[in-house]
Amino acid sequence: MAPVQPSDTSQKGDYPWWLVALLVIAVALAAVIATNDIFSQVFNVVLKGIGVTVFVTLMGFALATVLGLGVALMALSEHVALRQTARFYVEVIRGVPILVLLFYIAFVGAPALVVVANFAASPFISTGWMEPLVVRDISLMWRAIIALMIGYSAFIAEVFRAGIQSVDKGQVEAAKALGLSRYQRFRLVVFPQAIRIILPPLGNDFVAMVKDSSLVSVLGVADITQMGKIYASGSFRFFETYSIVAYVYLILTIGLSLALRALERRLRRAEAPR
């Protein structure tokens, strides 16, 4: 029996009708926001928190990426102690919910950090060269950023580790035979190939952090969710408020997802033989 060829209908079935539906809904909601005074007022209030959400996400993800790469390199180290330490860190952090980690860093980690910092700086404090650090000097927003950094670094570390290990060992051996140092092999041979595999899951983690950044509202950080909570608690307009909050988050996450898919397609075209 001859193999069944895909028909035009099945190929047309891949057309992104879901995106068309989302665009229609987005335009309809934008029209409602523009014409309805209540929705417009809610939107203007919620929009004040978008800068905080973007800052927390970008800063938290950048720090988590750096820390995750360091943990991944430890996990791939030739030293057993470093590998075991990295594995311990990843398993513990991945086993703690982000919300619990947020509370722990905010109300346990921050005071402990202040004690350690004051102890380290005690010679300068005793001579009057600097004032002792107090807990309120560490803002709630930075405590939230640190918590997101730690929480996501464990997942990002596994992404980096898997991507680096996917590179053909023969190429690494060839680079070693050419006399390249360990750092040169990583920078010139391993990382440029691994990054193509790492980028898609790394992008997924970034989109996930945009959503998880809403958890910082439990600390009173004035992000999108917190601004919505404040407005809803004062006006009792819960339907309007949380509809707008969901709308704003969907714009951010779907926009990022589409941008990441476009980047993946560009990378695939660059890898394809000509």
PDB file of C-alpha atoms in Angstrom:
ATOM      1  CA  MET A   1       0.000   0.000   0.000  1.00  0.00           C
ATOM      2  CA  ALA A   2       1.353   3.405  -0.937  1.00  0.00           C
ATOM      3  CA  PRO A   3       2.011   5.776   1.912  1.00  0.00           C
ATOM      4  CA  VAL A   4      -0.715   8.305   2.499  1.00  0.00           C
ATOM      5  CA  GLN A   5       0.402  11.765   1.484  1.00  0.00           C
ATOM      6  CA  PRO A   6      -0.634  14.649   3.716  1.00  0.00           C
ATOM      7  CA  SER A   7      -3.498  16.487   2.123  1.00  0.00           C
ATOM      8  CA  ASP A   8      -3.876  20.216   1.771  1.00  0.00           C
ATOM      9  CA  THR A   9      -6.630  20.078   4.355  1.00  0.00           C
ATOM     10  CA  SER A  10      -4.347  18.551   6.991  1.00  0.00           C
ATOM     11  CA  GLN A  11      -1.689  21.124   6.221  1.00  0.00           C
ATOM     12  CA  LYS A  12      -4.228  23.891   6.526  1.00  0.00           C
ATOM     13  CA  GLY A  13      -5.162  22.453   9.898  1.00  0.00           C
ATOM     14  CA  ASP A  14      -1.795  23.684  11.181  1.00  0.00           C
ATOM     15  CA  TYR A  15      -2.824  27.288  10.572  1.00  0.00           C
ATOM     16  CA  PRO A  16      -2.674  29.106  13.955  1.00  0.00           C
ATOM     17  CA  TRP A  17      -6.406  29.632  14.377  1.00  0.00           C
ATOM     18  CA  TRP A  18      -5.824  29.748  18.126  1.00  0.00           C
ATOM     19  CA  LEU A  19      -3.746  32.873  17.617  1.00  0.00           C
ATOM     20  CA  VAL A  20      -6.435  34.427  15.440  1.00  0.00           C
ATOM     21  CA  ALA A  21      -8.998  33.708  18.169  1.00  0.00           C
ATOM     22  CA  LEU A  22      -6.758  35.255  20.800  1.00  0.00           C
ATOM     23  CA  LEU A  23      -6.204  38.343  18.669  1.00  0.00           C
ATOM     24  CA  VAL A  24      -9.952  38.764  18.171  1.00  0.00           C
ATOM     25  CA  ILE A  25     -10.531  38.457  21.924  1.00  0.00           C
ATOM     26  CA  ALA A  26      -7.666  40.851  22.659  1.00  0.00           C
ATOM     27  CA  VAL A  27      -9.026  43.461  20.254  1.00  0.00           C
ATOM     28  CA  ALA A  28     -12.534  43.065  21.680  1.00  0.00           C
ATOM     29  CA  LEU A  29     -11.246  43.537  25.236  1.00  0.00           C
ATOM     30  CA  ALA A  30      -9.187  46.541  24.147  1.00  0.00           C
ATOM     31  CA  ALA A  31     -12.358  48.068  22.710  1.00  0.00           C
ATOM     32  CA  VAL A  32     -14.190  47.416  25.986  1.00  0.00           C
ATOM     33  CA  ILE A  33     -11.354  49.028  27.958  1.00  0.00           C
ATOM     34  CA  ALA A  34     -11.395  52.063  25.671  1.00  0.00           C
ATOM     35  CA  THR A  35     -15.166  52.572  25.849  1.00  0.00           C
ATOM     36  CA  ASN A  36     -16.029  51.484  29.406  1.00  0.00           C
ATOM     37  CA  ASP A  37     -15.081  53.882  32.195  1.00  0.00           C
ATOM     38  CA  ILE A  38     -14.788  51.190  34.876  1.00  0.00           C
ATOM     39  CA  PHE A  39     -12.555  48.904  32.791  1.00  0.00           C
ATOM     40  CA  SER A  40     -10.523  51.903  31.685  1.00  0.00           C
ATOM     41  CA  GLN A  41      -9.969  52.992  35.280  1.00  0.00           C
ATOM     42  CA  VAL A  42      -8.965  49.482  36.349  1.00  0.00           C
ATOM     43  CA  PHE A  43      -6.581  49.187  33.399  1.00  0.00           C
ATOM     44  CA  ASN A  44      -4.863  52.470  34.266  1.00  0.00           C
ATOM     45  CA  VAL A  45      -4.395  51.368  37.883  1.00  0.00           C
ATOM     46  CA  VAL A  46      -3.079  47.907  36.986  1.00  0.00           C
ATOM     47  CA  LEU A  47      -0.768  49.362  34.354  1.00  0.00           C
ATOM     48  CA  LYS A  48       1.139  51.215  37.092  1.00  0.00           C
ATOM     49  CA  GLY A  49       2.532  47.885  38.269  1.00  0.00           C
ATOM     50  CA  ILE A  50       3.842  46.704  34.915  1.00  0.00           C
ATOM     51  CA  GLY A  51       7.195  48.442  35.395  1.00  0.00           C
ATOM     52  CA  VAL A  52       7.768  46.608  38.685  1.00  0.00           C
ATOM     53  CA  THR A  53       6.750  43.280  37.121  1.00  0.00           C
ATOM     54  CA  VAL A  54       9.141  43.755  34.208  1.00  0.00           C
ATOM     55  CA  PHE A  55      11.998  44.860  36.482  1.00  0.00           C
ATOM     56  CA  VAL A  56      11.531  41.966  38.913  1.00  0.00           C
ATOM     57  CA  THR A  57      11.343  39.461  36.055  1.00  0.00           C
ATOM     58  CA  LEU A  58      14.343  40.757  34.115  1.00  0.00           C
ATOM     59  CA  MET A  59      16.566  41.177  37.168  1.00  0.00           C
ATOM     60  CA  GLY A  60      15.523  37.871  38.722  1.00  0.00           C
ATOM     61  CA  PHE A  61      16.000  35.949  35.485  1.00  0.00           C
ATOM     62  CA  ALA A  62      19.376  37.536  34.699  1.00  0.00           C
ATOM     63  CA  LEU A  63      20.708  36.665  38.160  1.00  0.00           C
ATOM     64  CA  ALA A  64      19.153  33.177  38.020  1.00  0.00           C
ATOM     65  CA  THR A  65      20.826  32.554  34.651  1.00  0.00           C
ATOM     66  CA  VAL A  66      24.264  33.507  35.982  1.00  0.00           C
ATOM     67  CA  LEU A  67      23.799  31.433  39.139  1.00  0.00           C
ATOM     68  CA  GLY A  68      22.317  28.520  37.167  1.00  0.00           C
ATOM     69  CA  LEU A  69      25.276  28.484  34.773  1.00  0.00           C
ATOM     70  CA  GLY A  70      27.665  28.404  37.742  1.00  0.00           C
ATOM     71  CA  VAL A  71      25.780  25.509  39.335  1.00  0.00           C
ATOM     72  CA  ALA A  72      25.731  23.645  35.998  1.00  0.00           C
ATOM     73  CA  LEU A  73      29.490  24.006  35.615  1.00  0.00           C
ATOM     74  CA  MET A  74      29.887  22.708  39.160  1.00  0.00           C
ATOM     75  CA  ALA A  75      27.718  19.708  38.271  1.00  0.00           C
ATOM     76  CA  LEU A  76      29.987  18.972  35.292  1.00  0.00           C
ATOM     77  CA  SER A  77      33.193  19.467  37.259  1.00  0.00           C
ATOM     78  CA  GLU A  78      35.829  16.769  37.609  1.00  0.00           C
ATOM     79  CA  HIS A  79      35.789  17.238  41.394  1.00  0.00           C
ATOM     80  CA  VAL A  80      33.352  15.011  43.266  1.00  0.00           C
ATOM     81  CA  ALA A  81      32.752  17.594  46.017  1.00  0.00           C
ATOM     82  CA  LEU A  82      31.624  20.222  43.508  1.00  0.00           C
ATOM     83  CA  ARG A  83      29.364  17.768  41.683  1.00  0.00           C
ATOM     84  CA  GLN A  84      27.731  16.601  44.899  1.00  0.00           C
ATOM     85  CA  THR A  85      27.278  20.173  46.138  1.00  0.00           C
ATOM     86  CA  ALA A  86      25.598  21.160  42.872  1.00  0.00           C
ATOM     87  CA  ARG A  87      23.308  18.134  42.967  1.00  0.00           C
ATOM     88  CA  PHE A  88      22.383  18.851  46.592  1.00  0.00           C
ATOM     89  CA  TYR A  89      21.559  22.471  45.722  1.00  0.00           C
ATOM     90  CA  VAL A  90      19.444  21.553  42.686  1.00  0.00           C
ATOM     91  CA  GLU A  91      17.438  18.832  44.430  1.00  0.00           C
ATOM     92  CA  VAL A  92      16.724  20.930  47.528  1.00  0.00           C
ATOM     93  CA  ILE A  93      15.749  24.111  45.709  1.00  0.00           C
ATOM     94  CA  ARG A  94      13.592  22.279  43.145  1.00  0.00           C
ATOM     95  CA  GLY A  95      11.747  20.588  46.001  1.00  0.00           C
ATOM     96  CA  VAL A  96      10.672  23.845  47.668  1.00  0.00           C
ATOM     97  CA  PRO A  97       7.660  25.736  46.226  1.00  0.00           C
ATOM     98  CA  ILE A  98       8.455  29.238  44.981  1.00  0.00           C
ATOM     99  CA  LEU A  99       5.924  30.779  47.378  1.00  0.00           C
ATOM    100  CA  VAL A 100       7.493  29.050  50.394  1.00  0.00           C
ATOM    101  CA  LEU A 101      10.952  30.085  49.191  1.00  0.00           C
ATOM    102  CA  LEU A 102       9.692  33.651  48.833  1.00  0.00           C
ATOM    103  CA  PHE A 103       8.527  33.754  52.455  1.00  0.00           C
ATOM    104  CA  TYR A 104      11.694  32.037  53.664  1.00  0.00           C
ATOM    105  CA  ILE A 105      14.052  34.462  51.929  1.00  0.00           C
ATOM    106  CA  ALA A 106      11.980  37.490  52.922  1.00  0.00           C
ATOM    107  CA  PHE A 107      11.554  36.712  56.608  1.00  0.00           C
ATOM    108  CA  VAL A 108      14.388  34.290  57.419  1.00  0.00           C
ATOM    109  CA  GLY A 109      17.109  34.764  54.826  1.00  0.00           C
ATOM    110  CA  ALA A 110      17.130  38.565  54.861  1.00  0.00           C
ATOM    111  CA  PRO A 111      17.533  38.858  58.674  1.00  0.00           C
ATOM    112  CA  ALA A 112      20.244  36.179  58.584  1.00  0.00           C
ATOM    113  CA  LEU A 113      22.039  38.069  55.813  1.00  0.00           C
ATOM    114  CA  VAL A 114      21.940  41.251  57.910  1.00  0.00           C
ATOM    115  CA  VAL A 115      23.490  39.427  60.878  1.00  0.00           C
ATOM    116  CA  VAL A 116      26.271  37.967  58.711  1.00  0.00           C
ATOM    117  CA  ALA A 117      26.950  41.319  57.022  1.00  0.00           C
ATOM    118  CA  ASN A 118      27.144  43.159  60.344  1.00  0.00           C
ATOM    119  CA  PHE A 119      29.466  40.495  61.735  1.00  0.00           C
ATOM    120  CA  ALA A 120      31.764  40.774  58.714  1.00  0.00           C
ATOM    121  CA  ALA A 121      31.762  44.566  58.919  1.00  0.00           C
ATOM    122  CA  SER A 122      32.063  44.737  62.721  1.00  0.00           C
ATOM    123  CA  PRO A 123      35.571  46.336  62.642  1.00  0.00           C
ATOM    124  CA  PHE A 124      34.251  49.204  60.501  1.00  0.00           C
ATOM    125  CA  ILE A 125      31.060  49.516  62.549  1.00  0.00           C
ATOM    126  CA  SER A 126      32.949  49.660  65.864  1.00  0.00           C
ATOM    127  CA  THR A 127      35.179  52.482  64.602  1.00  0.00           C
ATOM    128  CA  GLY A 128      32.184  54.429  63.346  1.00  0.00           C
ATOM    129  CA  TRP A 129      33.167  54.213  59.674  1.00  0.00           C
ATOM    130  CA  MET A 130      29.793  52.721  58.740  1.00  0.00           C
ATOM    131  CA  GLU A 131      26.376  52.230  60.256  1.00  0.00           C
ATOM    132  CA  PRO A 132      25.138  48.730  61.072  1.00  0.00           C
ATOM    133  CA  LEU A 133      22.805  47.240  58.498  1.00  0.00           C
ATOM    134  CA  VAL A 134      19.178  46.733  59.513  1.00  0.00           C
ATOM    135  CA  VAL A 135      16.606  44.413  57.960  1.00  0.00           C
ATOM    136  CA  ARG A 136      14.523  47.245  56.514  1.00  0.00           C
ATOM    137  CA  ASP A 137      17.532  48.301  54.431  1.00  0.00           C
ATOM    138  CA  ILE A 138      16.819  45.285  52.207  1.00  0.00           C
ATOM    139  CA  SER A 139      13.642  46.203  50.357  1.00  0.00           C
ATOM    140  CA  LEU A 140      10.865  43.669  49.906  1.00  0.00           C
ATOM    141  CA  MET A 141      11.284  43.916  46.159  1.00  0.00           C
ATOM    142  CA  TRP A 142      14.923  42.825  46.335  1.00  0.00           C
ATOM    143  CA  ARG A 143      14.027  40.016  48.716  1.00  0.00           C
ATOM    144  CA  ALA A 144      11.524  38.841  46.107  1.00  0.00           C
ATOM    145  CA  ILE A 145      14.130  39.101  43.341  1.00  0.00           C
ATOM    146  CA  ILE A 146      16.605  37.055  45.375  1.00  0.00           C
ATOM    147  CA  ALA A 147      13.951  34.399  46.031  1.00  0.00           C
ATOM    148  CA  LEU A 148      13.088  34.145  42.324  1.00  0.00           C
ATOM    149  CA  MET A 149      16.788  34.026  41.480  1.00  0.00           C
ATOM    150  CA  ILE A 150      17.415  31.120  43.834  1.00  0.00           C
ATOM    151  CA  GLY A 151      14.222  29.273  42.908  1.00  0.00           C
ATOM    152  CA  TYR A 152      14.759  29.409  39.151  1.00  0.00           C
ATOM    153  CA  SER A 153      18.527  28.918  39.214  1.00  0.00           C
ATOM    154  CA  ALA A 154      18.053  25.229  40.035  1.00  0.00           C
ATOM    155  CA  PHE A 155      15.866  24.655  36.959  1.00  0.00           C
ATOM    156  CA  ILE A 156      18.120  26.753  34.729  1.00  0.00           C
ATOM    157  CA  ALA A 157      21.144  24.820  35.976  1.00  0.00           C
ATOM    158  CA  GLU A 158      19.586  21.592  34.688  1.00  0.00           C
ATOM    159  CA  VAL A 159      18.867  23.251  31.341  1.00  0.00           C
ATOM    160  CA  PHE A 160      22.497  24.331  31.002  1.00  0.00           C
ATOM    161  CA  ARG A 161      23.813  20.944  32.141  1.00  0.00           C
ATOM    162  CA  ALA A 162      21.702  19.027  29.629  1.00  0.00           C
ATOM    163  CA  GLY A 163      22.600  21.419  26.817  1.00  0.00           C
ATOM    164  CA  ILE A 164      26.329  21.245  27.505  1.00  0.00           C
ATOM    165  CA  GLN A 165      26.296  17.456  27.772  1.00  0.00           C
ATOM    166  CA  SER A 166      24.496  17.203  24.414  1.00  0.00           C
ATOM    167  CA  VAL A 167      27.562  18.502  22.550  1.00  0.00           C
ATOM    168  CA  ASP A 168      29.445  15.713  20.774  1.00  0.00           C
ATOM    169  CA  LYS A 169      32.412  14.632  22.879  1.00  0.00           C
ATOM    170  CA  GLY A 170      34.433  14.066  19.722  1.00  0.00           C
ATOM    171  CA  GLN A 171      34.486  17.799  19.072  1.00  0.00           C
ATOM    172  CA  VAL A 172      35.683  18.451  22.597  1.00  0.00           C
ATOM    173  CA  GLU A 173      38.454  15.888  22.159  1.00  0.00           C
ATOM    174  CA  ALA A 174      39.430  17.489  18.843  1.00  0.00           C
ATOM    175  CA  ALA A 175      39.614  20.906  20.506  1.00  0.00           C
ATOM    176  CA  LYS A 176      41.741  19.405  23.264  1.00  0.00           C
ATOM    177  CA  ALA A 177      44.059  17.874  20.659  1.00  0.00           C
ATOM    178  CA  LEU A 178      44.487  21.327  19.113  1.00  0.00           C
ATOM    179  CA  GLY A 179      45.832  22.556  22.431  1.00  0.00           C
ATOM    180  CA  LEU A 180      42.863  24.684  23.492  1.00  0.00           C
ATOM    181  CA  SER A 181      42.560  25.307  27.209  1.00  0.00           C
ATOM    182  CA  ARG A 182      39.491  24.220  29.187  1.00  0.00           C
ATOM    183  CA  TYR A 183      38.087  27.755  29.081  1.00  0.00           C
ATOM    184  CA  GLN A 184      38.765  28.095  25.338  1.00  0.00           C
ATOM    185  CA  ARG A 185      37.093  24.742  24.635  1.00  0.00           C
ATOM    186  CA  PHE A 186      34.016  25.863  26.527  1.00  0.00           C
ATOM    187  CA  ARG A 187      33.863  29.351  24.977  1.00  0.00           C
ATOM    188  CA  LEU A 188      34.729  28.457  21.385  1.00  0.00           C
ATOM    189  CA  VAL A 189      33.433  24.905  20.923  1.00  0.00           C
ATOM    190  CA  VAL A 190      30.961  23.771  23.574  1.00  0.00           C
ATOM    191  CA  PHE A 191      28.896  26.835  24.437  1.00  0.00           C
ATOM    192  CA  PRO A 192      28.153  28.062  20.862  1.00  0.00           C
ATOM    193  CA  GLN A 193      26.651  24.647  20.050  1.00  0.00           C
ATOM    194  CA  ALA A 194      24.938  24.136  23.392  1.00  0.00           C
ATOM    195  CA  ILE A 195      23.224  27.527  23.351  1.00  0.00           C
ATOM    196  CA  ARG A 196      21.063  26.457  20.382  1.00  0.00           C
ATOM    197  CA  ILE A 197      19.674  23.629  22.490  1.00  0.00           C
ATOM    198  CA  ILE A 198      19.511  25.690  25.663  1.00  0.00           C
ATOM    199  CA  LEU A 199      17.619  28.706  24.298  1.00  0.00           C
ATOM    200  CA  PRO A 200      14.130  27.133  23.860  1.00  0.00           C
ATOM    201  CA  PRO A 201      13.783  25.727  27.417  1.00  0.00           C
ATOM    202  CA  LEU A 202      15.505  28.820  28.780  1.00  0.00           C
ATOM    203  CA  GLY A 203      12.869  30.934  27.050  1.00  0.00           C
ATOM    204  CA  ASN A 204      10.136  28.784  28.575  1.00  0.00           C
ATOM    205  CA  ASP A 205      11.589  29.429  32.026  1.00  0.00           C
ATOM    206  CA  PHE A 206      11.581  33.159  31.298  1.00  0.00           C
ATOM    207  CA  VAL A 207       7.889  33.078  30.387  1.00  0.00           C
ATOM    208  CA  ALA A 208       7.200  31.040  33.532  1.00  0.00           C
ATOM    209  CA  MET A 209       9.004  33.636  35.642  1.00  0.00           C
ATOM    210  CA  VAL A 210       6.795  36.380  34.213  1.00  0.00           C
ATOM    211  CA  LYS A 211       3.818  34.499  35.641  1.00  0.00           C
ATOM    212  CA  ASP A 212       5.517  33.548  38.919  1.00  0.00           C
ATOM    213  CA  SER A 213       6.518  37.176  39.460  1.00  0.00           C
ATOM    214  CA  SER A 214       2.892  37.701  40.486  1.00  0.00           C
ATOM    215  CA  LEU A 215       3.758  35.855  43.717  1.00  0.00           C
ATOM    216  CA  VAL A 216       5.770  38.879  44.898  1.00  0.00           C
ATOM    217  CA  SER A 217       2.442  40.569  45.580  1.00  0.00           C
ATOM    218  CA  VAL A 218       2.193  38.551  48.815  1.00  0.00           C
ATOM    219  CA  LEU A 219       5.045  40.709  50.128  1.00  0.00           C
ATOM    220  CA  GLY A 220       3.265  43.922  49.159  1.00  0.00           C
ATOM    221  CA  VAL A 221       5.481  44.617  46.144  1.00  0.00           C
ATOM    222  CA  ALA A 222       3.514  46.925  43.831  1.00  0.00           C
ATOM    223  CA  ASP A 223       3.462  44.731  40.747  1.00  0.00           C
ATOM    224  CA  ILE A 224       0.517  44.125  38.418  1.00  0.00           C
ATOM    225  CA  THR A 225      -1.203  41.656  40.763  1.00  0.00           C
ATOM    226  CA  GLN A 226      -0.715  43.819  43.846  1.00  0.00           C
ATOM    227  CA  MET A 227      -2.136  46.902  42.129  1.00  0.00           C
ATOM    228  CA  GLY A 228      -5.126  44.821  41.114  1.00  0.00           C
ATOM    229  CA  LYS A 229      -5.586  43.515  44.666  1.00  0.00           C
ATOM    230  CA  ILE A 230      -5.486  47.035  46.081  1.00  0.00           C
ATOM    231  CA  TYR A 231      -8.061  48.316  43.598  1.00  0.00           C
ATOM    232  CA  ALA A 232     -10.372  45.308  44.006  1.00  0.00           C
ATOM    233  CA  SER A 233     -10.309  45.462  47.808  1.00  0.00           C
ATOM    234  CA  GLY A 234     -11.329  49.119  47.749  1.00  0.00           C
ATOM    235  CA  SER A 235     -13.901  49.046  44.957  1.00  0.00           C
ATOM    236  CA  PHE A 236     -15.182  45.441  45.203  1.00  0.00           C
ATOM    237  CA  ARG A 237     -14.912  45.298  41.400  1.00  0.00           C
ATOM    238  CA  PHE A 238     -13.380  41.831  41.428  1.00  0.00           C
ATOM    239  CA  PHE A 239     -14.624  40.688  38.005  1.00  0.00           C
ATOM    240  CA  GLU A 240     -13.400  43.778  36.204  1.00  0.00           C
ATOM    241  CA  THR A 241     -10.112  43.935  38.092  1.00  0.00           C
ATOM    242  CA  TYR A 242      -8.951  40.359  37.726  1.00  0.00           C
ATOM    243  CA  SER A 243     -10.151  40.210  34.125  1.00  0.00           C
ATOM    244  CA  ILE A 244      -7.809  43.109  33.371  1.00  0.00           C
ATOM    245  CA  VAL A 245      -4.977  41.527  35.394  1.00  0.00           C
ATOM    246  CA  ALA A 246      -5.319  38.287  33.422  1.00  0.00           C
ATOM    247  CA  TYR A 247      -5.510  40.282  30.182  1.00  0.00           C
ATOM    248  CA  VAL A 248      -2.244  42.110  30.887  1.00  0.00           C
ATOM    249  CA  TYR A 249      -0.411  38.912  31.849  1.00  0.00           C
ATOM    250  CA  LEU A 250      -1.674  37.163  28.713  1.00  0.00           C
ATOM    251  CA  ILE A 251      -0.375  39.990  26.545  1.00  0.00           C
ATOM    252  CA  LEU A 252       3.056  39.686  28.181  1.00  0.00           C
ATOM    253  CA  THR A 253       3.336  35.897  28.147  1.00  0.00           C
ATOM    254  CA  ILE A 254       1.858  35.221  24.711  1.00  0.00           C
ATOM    255  CA  GLY A 255       3.908  38.035  23.188  1.00  0.00           C
ATOM    256  CA  LEU A 256       7.071  36.542  24.667  1.00  0.00           C
ATOM    257  CA  SER A 257       6.107  33.030  23.545  1.00  0.00           C
ATOM    258  CA  LEU A 258       5.604  34.196  19.957  1.00  0.00           C
ATOM    259  CA  ALA A 259       8.942  36.032  20.006  1.00  0.00           C
ATOM    260  CA  LEU A 260      10.695  32.906  21.292  1.00  0.00           C
ATOM    261  CA  ARG A 261       9.089  30.736  18.605  1.00  0.00           C
ATOM    262  CA  ALA A 262      10.280  33.169  15.953  1.00  0.00           C
ATOM    263  CA  LEU A 263      13.791  32.952  17.420  1.00  0.00           C
ATOM    264  CA  GLU A 264      13.654  29.128  17.339  1.00  0.00           C
ATOM    265  CA  ARG A 265      12.605  29.164  13.678  1.00  0.00           C
ATOM    266  CA  ARG A 266      15.460  31.515  12.839  1.00  0.00           C
ATOM    267  CA  LEU A 267      17.944  29.242  14.601  1.00  0.00           C
ATOM    268  CA  ARG A 268      16.606  26.188  12.747  1.00  0.00           C
ATOM    269  CA  ARG A 269      16.948  27.977   9.411  1.00  0.00           C
ATOM    270  CA  ALA A 270      20.511  28.968  10.305  1.00  0.00           C
ATOM    271  CA  GLU A 271      21.363  25.337  11.105  1.00  0.00           C
ATOM    272  CA  ALA A 272      19.730  23.909   7.969  1.00  0.00           C
ATOM    273  CA  PRO A 273      22.176  22.920   5.186  1.00  0.00           C
ATOM    274  CA  ARG A 274      22.117  25.141   2.146  1.00  0.00           C
TER     275      ARG A 274
END
